[in-house]
mmCIF file of C-alpha atoms in Angstrom:
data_model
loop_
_atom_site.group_PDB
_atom_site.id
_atom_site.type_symbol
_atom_site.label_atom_id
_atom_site.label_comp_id
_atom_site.label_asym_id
_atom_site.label_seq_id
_atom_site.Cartn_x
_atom_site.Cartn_y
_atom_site.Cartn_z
ATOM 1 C CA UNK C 1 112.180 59.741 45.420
ATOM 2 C CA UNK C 2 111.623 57.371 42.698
ATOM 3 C CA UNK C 3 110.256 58.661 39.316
ATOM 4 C CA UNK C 4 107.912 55.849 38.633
ATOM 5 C CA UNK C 5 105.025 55.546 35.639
ATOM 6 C CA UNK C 6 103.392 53.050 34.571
ATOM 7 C CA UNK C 7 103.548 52.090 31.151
ATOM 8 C CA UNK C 8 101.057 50.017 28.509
ATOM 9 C CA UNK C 9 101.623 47.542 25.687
ATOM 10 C CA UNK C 10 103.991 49.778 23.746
ATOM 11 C CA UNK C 11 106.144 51.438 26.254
ATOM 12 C CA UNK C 12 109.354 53.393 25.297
ATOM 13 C CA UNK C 13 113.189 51.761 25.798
ATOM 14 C CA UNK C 14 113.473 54.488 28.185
ATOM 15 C CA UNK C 15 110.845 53.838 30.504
ATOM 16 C CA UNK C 16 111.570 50.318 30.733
ATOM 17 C CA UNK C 17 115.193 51.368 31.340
ATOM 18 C CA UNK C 18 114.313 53.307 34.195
ATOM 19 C CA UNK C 19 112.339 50.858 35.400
ATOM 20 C CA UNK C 20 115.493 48.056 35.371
ATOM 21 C CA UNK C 21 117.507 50.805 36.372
ATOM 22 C CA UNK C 22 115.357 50.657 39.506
ATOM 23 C CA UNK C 23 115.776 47.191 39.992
ATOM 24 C CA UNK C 24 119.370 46.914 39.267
ATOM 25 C CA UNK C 25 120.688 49.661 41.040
ATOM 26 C CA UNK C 26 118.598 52.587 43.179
ATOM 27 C CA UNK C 27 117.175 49.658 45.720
ATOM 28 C CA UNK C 28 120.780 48.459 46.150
ATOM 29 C CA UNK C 29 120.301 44.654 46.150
ATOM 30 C CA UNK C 30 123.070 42.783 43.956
ATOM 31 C CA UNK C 31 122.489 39.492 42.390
ATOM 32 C CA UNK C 32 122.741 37.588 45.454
ATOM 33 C CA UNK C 33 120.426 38.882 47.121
ATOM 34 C CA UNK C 34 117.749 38.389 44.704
ATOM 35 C CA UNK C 35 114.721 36.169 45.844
ATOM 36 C CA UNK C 36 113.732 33.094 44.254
ATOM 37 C CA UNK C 37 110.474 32.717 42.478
ATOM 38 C CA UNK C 38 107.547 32.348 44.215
ATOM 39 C CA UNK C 39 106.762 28.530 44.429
ATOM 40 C CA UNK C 40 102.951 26.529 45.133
ATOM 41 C CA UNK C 41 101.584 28.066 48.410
ATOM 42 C CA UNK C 42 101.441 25.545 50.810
ATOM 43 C CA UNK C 43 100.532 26.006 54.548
ATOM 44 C CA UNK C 44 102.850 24.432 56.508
ATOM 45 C CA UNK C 45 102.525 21.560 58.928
ATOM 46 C CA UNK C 46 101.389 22.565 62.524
ATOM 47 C CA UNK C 47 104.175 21.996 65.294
ATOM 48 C CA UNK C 48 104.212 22.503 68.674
ATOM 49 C CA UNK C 49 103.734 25.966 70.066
ATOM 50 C CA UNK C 50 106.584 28.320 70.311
ATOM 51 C CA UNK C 51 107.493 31.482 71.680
ATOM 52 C CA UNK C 52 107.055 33.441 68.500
ATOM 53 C CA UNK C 53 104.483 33.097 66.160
ATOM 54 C CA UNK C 54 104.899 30.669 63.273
ATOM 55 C CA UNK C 55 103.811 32.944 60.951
ATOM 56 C CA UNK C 56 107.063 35.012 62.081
ATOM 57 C CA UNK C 57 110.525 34.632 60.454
ATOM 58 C CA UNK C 58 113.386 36.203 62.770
ATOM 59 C CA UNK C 59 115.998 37.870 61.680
ATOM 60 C CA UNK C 60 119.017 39.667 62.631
ATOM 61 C CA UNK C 61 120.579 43.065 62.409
ATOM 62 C CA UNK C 62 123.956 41.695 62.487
ATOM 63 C CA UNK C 63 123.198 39.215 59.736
ATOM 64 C CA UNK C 64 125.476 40.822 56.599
ATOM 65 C CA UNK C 65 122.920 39.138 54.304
ATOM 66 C CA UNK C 66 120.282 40.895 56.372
ATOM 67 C CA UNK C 67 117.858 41.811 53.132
ATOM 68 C CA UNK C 68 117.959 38.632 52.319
ATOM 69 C CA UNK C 69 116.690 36.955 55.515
ATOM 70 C CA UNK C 70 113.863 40.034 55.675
ATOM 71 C CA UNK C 71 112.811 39.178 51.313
ATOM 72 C CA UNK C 72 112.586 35.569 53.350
ATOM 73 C CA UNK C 73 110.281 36.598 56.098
ATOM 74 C CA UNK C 74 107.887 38.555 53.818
ATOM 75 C CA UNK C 75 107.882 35.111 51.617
ATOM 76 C CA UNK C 76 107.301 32.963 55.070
ATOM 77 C CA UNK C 77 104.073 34.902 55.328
ATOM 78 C CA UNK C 78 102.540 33.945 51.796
ATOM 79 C CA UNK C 79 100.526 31.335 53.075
ATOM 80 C CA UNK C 80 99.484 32.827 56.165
ATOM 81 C CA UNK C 81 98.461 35.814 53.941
ATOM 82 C CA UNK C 82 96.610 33.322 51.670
ATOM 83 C CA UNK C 83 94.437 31.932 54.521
ATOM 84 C CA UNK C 84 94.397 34.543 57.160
ATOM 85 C CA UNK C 85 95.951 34.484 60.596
ATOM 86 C CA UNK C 86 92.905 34.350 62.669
ATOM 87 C CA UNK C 87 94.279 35.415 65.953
ATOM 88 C CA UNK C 88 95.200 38.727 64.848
ATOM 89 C CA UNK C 89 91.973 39.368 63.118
ATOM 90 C CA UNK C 90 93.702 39.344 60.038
ATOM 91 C CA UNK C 91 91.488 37.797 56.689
ATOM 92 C CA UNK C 92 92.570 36.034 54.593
ATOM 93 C CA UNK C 93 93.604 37.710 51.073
ATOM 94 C CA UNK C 94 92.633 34.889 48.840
ATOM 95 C CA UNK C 95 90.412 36.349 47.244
ATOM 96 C CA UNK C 96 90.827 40.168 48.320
ATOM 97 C CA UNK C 97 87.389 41.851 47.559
ATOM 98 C CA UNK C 98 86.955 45.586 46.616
ATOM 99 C CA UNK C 99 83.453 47.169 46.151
ATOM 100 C CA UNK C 100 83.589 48.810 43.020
ATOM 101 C CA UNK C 101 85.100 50.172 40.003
ATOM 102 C CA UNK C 102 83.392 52.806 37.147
ATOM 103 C CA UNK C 103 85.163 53.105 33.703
ATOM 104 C CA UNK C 104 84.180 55.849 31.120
ATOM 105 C CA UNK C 105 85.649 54.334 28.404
ATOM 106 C CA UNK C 106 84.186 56.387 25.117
ATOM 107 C CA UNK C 107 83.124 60.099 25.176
ATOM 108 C CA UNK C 108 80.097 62.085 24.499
ATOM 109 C CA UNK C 109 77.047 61.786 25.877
ATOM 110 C CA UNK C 110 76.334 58.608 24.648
ATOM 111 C CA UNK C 111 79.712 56.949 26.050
ATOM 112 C CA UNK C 112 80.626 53.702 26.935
ATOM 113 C CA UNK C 113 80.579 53.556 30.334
ATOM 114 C CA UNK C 114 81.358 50.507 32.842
ATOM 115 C CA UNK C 115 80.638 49.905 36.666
ATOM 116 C CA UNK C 116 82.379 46.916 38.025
ATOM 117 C CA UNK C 117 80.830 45.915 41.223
ATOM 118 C CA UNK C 118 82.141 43.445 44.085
ATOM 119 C CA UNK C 119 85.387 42.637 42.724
ATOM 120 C CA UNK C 120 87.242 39.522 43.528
ATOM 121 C CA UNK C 121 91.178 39.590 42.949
ATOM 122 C CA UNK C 122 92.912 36.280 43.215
ATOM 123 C CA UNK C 123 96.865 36.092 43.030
ATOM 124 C CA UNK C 124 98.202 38.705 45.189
ATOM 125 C CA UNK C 125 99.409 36.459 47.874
ATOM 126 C CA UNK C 126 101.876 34.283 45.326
ATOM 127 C CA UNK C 127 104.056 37.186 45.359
ATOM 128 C CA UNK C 128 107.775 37.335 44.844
ATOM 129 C CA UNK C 129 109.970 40.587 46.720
ATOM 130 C CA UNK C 130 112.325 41.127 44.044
ATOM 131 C CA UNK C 131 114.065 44.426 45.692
ATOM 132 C CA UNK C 132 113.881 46.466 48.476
ATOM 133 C CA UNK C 133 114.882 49.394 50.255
ATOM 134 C CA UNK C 134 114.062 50.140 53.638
ATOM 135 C CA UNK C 135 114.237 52.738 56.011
ATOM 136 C CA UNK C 136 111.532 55.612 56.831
ATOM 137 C CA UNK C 137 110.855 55.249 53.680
ATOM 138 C CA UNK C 138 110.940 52.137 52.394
ATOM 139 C CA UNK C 139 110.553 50.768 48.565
ATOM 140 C CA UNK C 140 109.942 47.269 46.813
ATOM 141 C CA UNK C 141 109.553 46.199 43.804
ATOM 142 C CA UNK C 142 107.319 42.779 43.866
ATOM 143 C CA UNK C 143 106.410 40.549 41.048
ATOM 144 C CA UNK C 144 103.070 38.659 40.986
ATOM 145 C CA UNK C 145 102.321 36.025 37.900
ATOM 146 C CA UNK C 146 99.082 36.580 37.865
ATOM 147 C CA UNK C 147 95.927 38.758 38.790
ATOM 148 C CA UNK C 148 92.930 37.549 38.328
ATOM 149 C CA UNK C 149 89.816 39.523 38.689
ATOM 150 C CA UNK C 150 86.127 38.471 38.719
ATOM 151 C CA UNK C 151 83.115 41.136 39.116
ATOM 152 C CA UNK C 152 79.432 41.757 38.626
ATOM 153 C CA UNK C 153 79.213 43.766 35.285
ATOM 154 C CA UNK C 154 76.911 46.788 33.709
ATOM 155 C CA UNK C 155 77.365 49.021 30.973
ATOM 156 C CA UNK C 156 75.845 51.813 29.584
ATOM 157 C CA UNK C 157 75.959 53.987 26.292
ATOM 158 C CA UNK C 158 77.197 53.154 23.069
ATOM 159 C CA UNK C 159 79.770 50.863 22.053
ATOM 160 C CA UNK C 160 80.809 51.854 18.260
ATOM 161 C CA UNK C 161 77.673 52.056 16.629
ATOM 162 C CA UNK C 162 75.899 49.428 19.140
ATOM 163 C CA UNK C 163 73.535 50.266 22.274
ATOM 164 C CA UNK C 164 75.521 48.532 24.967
ATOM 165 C CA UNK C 165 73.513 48.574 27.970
ATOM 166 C CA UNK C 166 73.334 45.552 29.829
ATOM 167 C CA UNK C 167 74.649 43.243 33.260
ATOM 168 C CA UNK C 168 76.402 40.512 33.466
ATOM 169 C CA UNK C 169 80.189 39.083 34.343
ATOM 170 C CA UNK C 170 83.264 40.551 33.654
ATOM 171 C CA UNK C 171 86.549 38.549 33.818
ATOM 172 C CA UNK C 172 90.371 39.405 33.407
ATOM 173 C CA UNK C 173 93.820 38.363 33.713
ATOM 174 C CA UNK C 174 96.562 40.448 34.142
ATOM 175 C CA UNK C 175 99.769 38.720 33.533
ATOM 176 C CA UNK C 176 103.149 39.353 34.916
ATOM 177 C CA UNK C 177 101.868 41.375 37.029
ATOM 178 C CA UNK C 178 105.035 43.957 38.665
ATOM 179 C CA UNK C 179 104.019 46.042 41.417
ATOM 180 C CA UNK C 180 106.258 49.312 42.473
ATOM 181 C CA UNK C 181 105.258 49.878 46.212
ATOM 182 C CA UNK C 182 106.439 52.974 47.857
ATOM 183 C CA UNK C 183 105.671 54.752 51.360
ATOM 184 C CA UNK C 184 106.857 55.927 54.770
ATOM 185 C CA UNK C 185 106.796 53.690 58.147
ATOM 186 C CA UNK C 186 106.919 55.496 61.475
ATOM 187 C CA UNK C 187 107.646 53.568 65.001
ATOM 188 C CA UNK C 188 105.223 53.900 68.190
ATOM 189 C CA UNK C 189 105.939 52.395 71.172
ATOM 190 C CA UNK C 190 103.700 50.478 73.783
ATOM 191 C CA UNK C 191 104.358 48.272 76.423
ATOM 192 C CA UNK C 192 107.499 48.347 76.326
ATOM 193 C CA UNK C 193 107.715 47.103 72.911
ATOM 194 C CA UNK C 194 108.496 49.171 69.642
ATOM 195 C CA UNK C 195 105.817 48.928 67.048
ATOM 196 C CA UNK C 196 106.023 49.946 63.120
ATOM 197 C CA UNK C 197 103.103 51.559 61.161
ATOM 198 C CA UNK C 198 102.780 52.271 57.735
ATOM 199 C CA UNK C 199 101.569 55.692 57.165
ATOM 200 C CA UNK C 200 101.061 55.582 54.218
ATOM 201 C CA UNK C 201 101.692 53.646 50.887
ATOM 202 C CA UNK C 202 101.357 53.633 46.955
ATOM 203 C CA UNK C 203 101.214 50.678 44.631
ATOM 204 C CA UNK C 204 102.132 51.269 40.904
ATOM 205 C CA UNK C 205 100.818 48.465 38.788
ATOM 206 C CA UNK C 206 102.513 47.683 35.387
ATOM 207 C CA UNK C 207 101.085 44.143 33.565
ATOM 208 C CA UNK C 208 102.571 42.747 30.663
ATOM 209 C CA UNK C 209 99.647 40.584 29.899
ATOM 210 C CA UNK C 210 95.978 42.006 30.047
ATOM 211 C CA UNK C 211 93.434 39.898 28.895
ATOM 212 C CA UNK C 212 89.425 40.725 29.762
ATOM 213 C CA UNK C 213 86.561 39.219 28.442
ATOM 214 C CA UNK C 214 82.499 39.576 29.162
ATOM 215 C CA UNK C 215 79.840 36.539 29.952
ATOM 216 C CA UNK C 216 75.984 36.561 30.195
ATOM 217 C CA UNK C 217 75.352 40.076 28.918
ATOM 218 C CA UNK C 218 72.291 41.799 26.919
ATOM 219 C CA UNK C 219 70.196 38.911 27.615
ATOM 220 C CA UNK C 220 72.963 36.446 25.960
ATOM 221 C CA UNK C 221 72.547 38.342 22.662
ATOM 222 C CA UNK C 222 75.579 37.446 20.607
ATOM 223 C CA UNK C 223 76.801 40.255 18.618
ATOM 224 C CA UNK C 224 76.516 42.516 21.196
ATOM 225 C CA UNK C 225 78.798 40.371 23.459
ATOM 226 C CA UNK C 226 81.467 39.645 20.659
ATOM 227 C CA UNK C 227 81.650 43.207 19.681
ATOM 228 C CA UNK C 228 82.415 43.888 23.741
ATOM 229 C CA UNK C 229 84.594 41.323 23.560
ATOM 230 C CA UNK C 230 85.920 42.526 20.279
ATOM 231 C CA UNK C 231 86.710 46.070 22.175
ATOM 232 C CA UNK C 232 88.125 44.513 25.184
ATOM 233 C CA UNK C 233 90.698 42.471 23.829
ATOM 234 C CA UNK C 234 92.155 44.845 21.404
ATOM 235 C CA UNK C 235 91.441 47.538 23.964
ATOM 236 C CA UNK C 236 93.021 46.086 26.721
ATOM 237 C CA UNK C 237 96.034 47.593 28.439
ATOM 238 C CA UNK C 238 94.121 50.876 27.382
ATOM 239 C CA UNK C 239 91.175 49.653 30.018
ATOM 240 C CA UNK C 240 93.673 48.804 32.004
ATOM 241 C CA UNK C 241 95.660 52.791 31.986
ATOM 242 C CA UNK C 242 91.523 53.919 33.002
ATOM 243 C CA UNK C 243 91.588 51.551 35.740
ATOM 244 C CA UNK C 244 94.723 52.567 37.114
ATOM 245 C CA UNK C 245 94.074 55.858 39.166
ATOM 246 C CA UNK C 246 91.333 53.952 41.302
ATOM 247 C CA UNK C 247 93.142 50.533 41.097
ATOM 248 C CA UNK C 248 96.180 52.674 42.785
ATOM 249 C CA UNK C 249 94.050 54.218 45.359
ATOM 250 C CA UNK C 250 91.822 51.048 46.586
ATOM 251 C CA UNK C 251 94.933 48.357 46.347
ATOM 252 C CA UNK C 252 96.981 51.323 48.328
ATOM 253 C CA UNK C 253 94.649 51.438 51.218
ATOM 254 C CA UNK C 254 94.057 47.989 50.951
ATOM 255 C CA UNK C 255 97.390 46.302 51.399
ATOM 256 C CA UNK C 256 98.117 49.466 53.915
ATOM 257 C CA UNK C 257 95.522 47.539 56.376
ATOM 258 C CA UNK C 258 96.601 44.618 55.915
ATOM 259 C CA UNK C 259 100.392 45.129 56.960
ATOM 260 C CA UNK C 260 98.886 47.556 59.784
ATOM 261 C CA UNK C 261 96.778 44.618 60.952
ATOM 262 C CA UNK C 262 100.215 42.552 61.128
ATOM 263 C CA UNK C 263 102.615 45.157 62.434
ATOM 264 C CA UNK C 264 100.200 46.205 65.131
ATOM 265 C CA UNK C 265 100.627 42.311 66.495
ATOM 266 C CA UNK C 266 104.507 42.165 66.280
ATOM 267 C CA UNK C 267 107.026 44.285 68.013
ATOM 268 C CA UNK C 268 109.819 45.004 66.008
ATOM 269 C CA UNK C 269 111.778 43.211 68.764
ATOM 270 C CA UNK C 270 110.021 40.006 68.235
ATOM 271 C CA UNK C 271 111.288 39.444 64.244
ATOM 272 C CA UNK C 272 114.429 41.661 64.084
ATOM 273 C CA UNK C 273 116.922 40.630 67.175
ATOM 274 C CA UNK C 274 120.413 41.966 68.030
#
């Protein structure tokens, strides 16, 4: 098992060692197999139908470059993940929506506190699979160059000497945005057919780049917003480490229904032949 953290702003030379160390070596990819950046999503053209799905990319098992053609077929899907493959049910991702977040970000009993409601994260589908291991359980390390997140916005408490209750917008970028996924996969059969399901998964999310800011707050009053803003973009990647435990837990579950919503549709017979 990998001994993953996720680091801030000023992480240590050994935690980003481990972390290359992880990409260079325990997920066994060399150089050649190493996947190209993501590029402009584009949908492609329509053609005539075939017998597989066009949002499918076969492979082989006796391909020697086999990793390589299956980082290939999870990049195939990037713009069918974008705009949803309607005849599986499956939405589209652009934006992916969760309900809320709530950030204590001061103590005492006049803290800072934040709820961030109906969340819209844009991004996720320009990914790039940079390594992976698979098996049972399976491992990837994927690189995204941006998240950006819009949401409905209230605070409460007091921001260094300042009342800070108000609504409004909240807005961030996270930038170079690396995501360590981890989890198991078990196969069930039906119909013949052998099916794979995730049973579960974790996303570790470390950003380079954090950069949050606040709009239309305490009835547009001015100080009060710059001093928010003030706190949030000297404060950021430390936001961002109080976000983490329930951005792990809602992007886990999240991402684990949508690649149960695609495995569910396609046998593993249909993109891995002999």
């Amino acid at each position: 098992m990998i001994d993953a953290h996720i680091t801030h702003r000023h992480h240590s030379t050994e935690s980003s060692s481990r972390w290359d160390a992880l990409s260079s070596s325990r997920l066994g990819l060399g150089r050649a197999a190493r996947a190209p950046a993501a590029a402009e999503i584009r949908l492609p053209a329509r053609t005539a139908k075939t017998k597989e799905a066009e949002y499918v990319k076969q492979c082989s098992r006796s391909d020697p470059k086999l990793i390589t053609c299956l980082i290939d077929a999870l990049h195939h899907l990037r713009p069918y993940l974008s705009a949803g493959i309607p005849e599986i049910e499956l939405p589209a991702v652009e934006p992916f929506r969760m309900d809320e977040l709530t950030l204590s970000l001061t103590g005492g009993v006049n803290g800072y506190k934040v709820q961030l409601r109906d969340l819209l994260i844009r991004g996720a589908s320009n990914y790039t699979v940079e390594d992976i291991k698979l098996g049972s359980s399976f491992q990837a390390i994927v690189r995204m160059p941006a998240l950006i997140l819009d949401a409905h916005y209230s605070s409460s408490g007091v921001l260094i000497i300042l009342p800070a209750s108000g609504n409004g917008t909240f807005h961030a970028r996270f930038g170079d945005a690396r995501a360590l996924v981890k989890g198991n996969v078990s196969t069930r059969p039906r119909d013949g057919k052998t099916y794979l399901n995730v049973d579960n998964l974790d996303v570790d999310l470390r950003v380079k780049d954090v950069q949050m800011r606040v709009r239309k707050i305490f009835n547009n009053n001015r100080i009060l917003t710059e001093a928010t803003n003030l706190f949030l973009r000297e404060n950021g990647q430390e936001v961002l480490k109080i976000m983490e435990p329930q951005l792990k837990r809602k992007l886990s579950a999240l991402f684990a229904g949508i690649v149960n919503q695609l495995l569910r549709h396609v046998p593993v017979e249909t993109f891995l032949t002999p």
